Tab-separated table of C-alpha atoms in Angstrom:
chain	number	residue	atom	x	y	z
A	5	MET	CA	-0.625	-30.548	-8.173
A	6	PRO	CA	-2.905	-30.881	-11.226
A	7	LYS	CA	-5.061	-27.970	-12.335
A	8	PRO	CA	-8.643	-28.253	-11.023
A	9	ASN	CA	-11.324	-28.898	-13.612
A	10	LEU	CA	-12.313	-25.241	-14.070
A	11	PRO	CA	-12.334	-24.863	-17.883
A	12	ASN	CA	-13.593	-21.262	-17.869
A	13	ILE	CA	-10.773	-19.958	-15.659
A	14	ALA	CA	-7.479	-19.313	-17.397
A	15	ALA	CA	-6.096	-16.529	-15.225
A	16	ILE	CA	-6.243	-15.243	-11.662
A	17	VAL	CA	-5.837	-11.565	-10.760
A	18	PHE	CA	-4.857	-10.681	-7.201
A	19	ASP	CA	-5.182	-7.373	-5.410
A	20	LYS	CA	-1.662	-6.558	-4.213
A	21	ASP	CA	-2.181	-5.007	-0.788
A	22	GLY	CA	-3.943	-7.218	1.705
A	23	THR	CA	-3.926	-10.255	-0.568
A	24	LEU	CA	-0.312	-10.701	-1.649
A	25	LEU	CA	1.223	-8.311	0.862
A	26	ASP	CA	0.409	-7.905	4.535
A	27	PHE	CA	-1.239	-4.487	4.280
A	28	HIS	CA	-0.526	-3.201	7.783
A	29	GLY	CA	2.909	-4.806	8.021
A	30	THR	CA	3.938	-3.115	4.781
A	31	TRP	CA	2.137	0.224	4.710
A	32	VAL	CA	1.950	1.450	8.311
A	33	PRO	CA	5.777	1.550	8.634
A	34	ARG	CA	6.053	3.221	5.209
A	35	MET	CA	3.462	5.829	6.119
A	36	GLN	CA	5.212	6.500	9.427
A	37	ALA	CA	8.629	6.836	7.764
A	38	ALA	CA	7.296	9.187	5.071
A	39	LEU	CA	5.477	11.325	7.640
A	40	THR	CA	8.590	11.479	9.837
A	41	GLN	CA	10.483	13.012	6.915
A	42	LEU	CA	7.669	15.243	5.711
A	43	CYS	CA	6.839	16.575	9.184
A	44	HIS	CA	10.457	16.860	10.356
A	45	ALA	CA	9.595	14.508	13.241
A	46	ASP	CA	6.769	16.780	14.529
A	47	THR	CA	4.780	13.925	16.082
A	48	GLY	CA	1.628	16.004	16.562
A	49	LEU	CA	1.499	16.952	12.887
A	50	MET	CA	2.377	13.400	11.876
A	51	MET	CA	-0.571	11.990	13.829
A	52	ARG	CA	-3.012	14.629	12.526
A	53	LEU	CA	-2.055	13.823	8.930
A	54	ALA	CA	-2.161	10.065	9.515
A	55	GLU	CA	-5.610	10.295	11.100
A	56	ALA	CA	-6.873	12.636	8.347
A	57	ALA	CA	-6.025	9.950	5.809
A	58	GLY	CA	-7.571	7.088	7.774
A	59	TYR	CA	-5.137	5.840	10.401
A	60	ASP	CA	-6.729	4.791	13.699
A	61	LYS	CA	-4.237	5.557	16.491
A	62	GLN	CA	-5.995	3.402	19.103
A	63	GLN	CA	-6.132	0.307	16.890
A	64	GLN	CA	-2.790	1.126	15.206
A	65	ARG	CA	-4.422	0.190	11.924
A	66	VAL	CA	-5.615	1.804	8.732
A	67	LEU	CA	-9.392	2.039	8.610
A	68	SER	CA	-11.182	0.103	5.897
A	69	GLY	CA	-12.415	2.328	3.088
A	70	SER	CA	-10.129	5.220	4.081
A	71	ILE	CA	-7.854	7.085	1.687
A	72	LEU	CA	-4.867	5.122	2.993
A	73	ALA	CA	-6.679	1.831	2.395
A	74	ALA	CA	-8.535	2.519	-0.832
A	75	GLY	CA	-6.963	5.628	-2.349
A	76	ASN	CA	-3.818	6.232	-4.319
A	77	ASN	CA	-0.819	8.484	-3.738
A	78	ARG	CA	-2.593	11.413	-5.399
A	79	ASP	CA	-5.524	11.037	-2.986
A	80	ILE	CA	-3.146	11.029	-0.017
A	81	ALA	CA	-1.287	14.059	-1.408
A	82	GLU	CA	-4.567	15.954	-1.723
A	83	VAL	CA	-5.179	15.483	2.029
A	84	TRP	CA	-1.621	16.170	3.196
A	85	ALA	CA	-0.443	18.939	0.813
A	86	ALA	CA	-2.044	22.018	2.405
A	87	PRO	CA	-1.023	21.254	6.024
A	88	LEU	CA	2.523	20.596	4.795
A	89	GLY	CA	2.618	23.734	2.642
A	90	ARG	CA	3.389	21.745	-0.507
A	91	SER	CA	1.705	21.414	-3.850
A	92	VAL	CA	-0.332	18.286	-4.514
A	93	GLU	CA	1.854	17.485	-7.540
A	94	ASP	CA	5.115	17.832	-5.589
A	95	LEU	CA	3.827	15.737	-2.708
A	96	GLU	CA	2.429	13.068	-5.020
A	97	ALA	CA	5.841	12.766	-6.714
A	98	TYR	CA	7.504	12.465	-3.305
A	99	LEU	CA	5.034	9.771	-2.174
A	100	ASN	CA	5.453	7.823	-5.431
A	101	GLN	CA	9.211	7.739	-4.855
A	102	ALA	CA	9.105	7.142	-1.100
A	103	PHE	CA	6.501	4.395	-1.144
A	104	ALA	CA	8.212	2.575	-4.039
A	105	SER	CA	11.471	2.495	-2.048
A	106	ASP	CA	12.172	0.542	1.094
A	107	VAL	CA	11.443	3.566	3.309
A	108	GLY	CA	9.969	2.047	6.444
A	109	GLY	CA	11.238	-1.402	5.497
A	110	ALA	CA	10.661	-4.018	2.846
A	111	SER	CA	7.224	-5.209	1.787
A	112	VAL	CA	5.848	-8.018	3.943
A	113	ALA	CA	4.455	-10.940	1.959
A	114	VAL	CA	1.531	-12.956	3.257
A	115	ALA	CA	2.370	-16.427	4.544
A	116	ASP	CA	3.429	-18.984	1.936
A	117	LEU	CA	3.058	-16.477	-0.930
A	118	THR	CA	5.863	-17.871	-3.082
A	119	ALA	CA	4.706	-21.464	-2.671
A	120	SER	CA	1.089	-20.551	-3.460
A	121	LEU	CA	1.920	-18.535	-6.575
A	122	THR	CA	4.390	-21.162	-7.773
A	123	SER	CA	1.726	-23.842	-7.370
A	124	LEU	CA	-0.912	-21.848	-9.274
A	125	HIS	CA	1.558	-21.038	-12.049
A	126	GLY	CA	2.533	-24.693	-12.200
A	127	MET	CA	-1.141	-25.572	-12.755
A	128	GLY	CA	-1.095	-23.431	-15.882
A	129	TYR	CA	-2.899	-20.346	-14.619
A	130	LYS	CA	-1.787	-16.943	-15.830
A	131	LEU	CA	-1.299	-14.694	-12.808
A	132	GLY	CA	-1.823	-10.940	-12.576
A	133	VAL	CA	-1.837	-8.157	-10.014
A	134	ALA	CA	-4.249	-5.234	-9.587
A	135	THR	CA	-3.426	-2.252	-7.412
A	136	MET	CA	-4.095	1.407	-6.692
A	137	ASP	CA	-0.324	1.800	-6.168
A	138	SER	CA	1.991	3.593	-8.598
A	139	VAL	CA	3.748	1.747	-11.421
A	140	ALA	CA	7.024	2.037	-9.498
A	141	GLY	CA	5.304	0.641	-6.413
A	142	ILE	CA	4.060	-2.446	-8.222
A	143	GLU	CA	7.417	-3.074	-9.821
């Protein structure tokens, strides 16, 4: 497919979560897996921490604008550290590692992601990614 006649656009930057990756399909299982470990399967504590960071139990979704949706691992650690009896720094390091791994399963790409990015790259656009995630998480 030829590049559209948009002479002022040389590159496209995508937000990772919710644009390239299915946000809920990727992050809800990762949050649940991390909380299972952190809370030693105490489901009451797990739900209190999830809700404190922006998880809506009834909708089974992360609320827009919440720490889980718009924050970073440090922000989440600041909410969860005290109830877990951990330091913010220790918990942030744990979350960086856990969320960058396949804990809770692999990332879920949006439909036709590879074909779309391949097409845009083939048109000559430079492609980039923006995220609040850690460096390890983006890699």
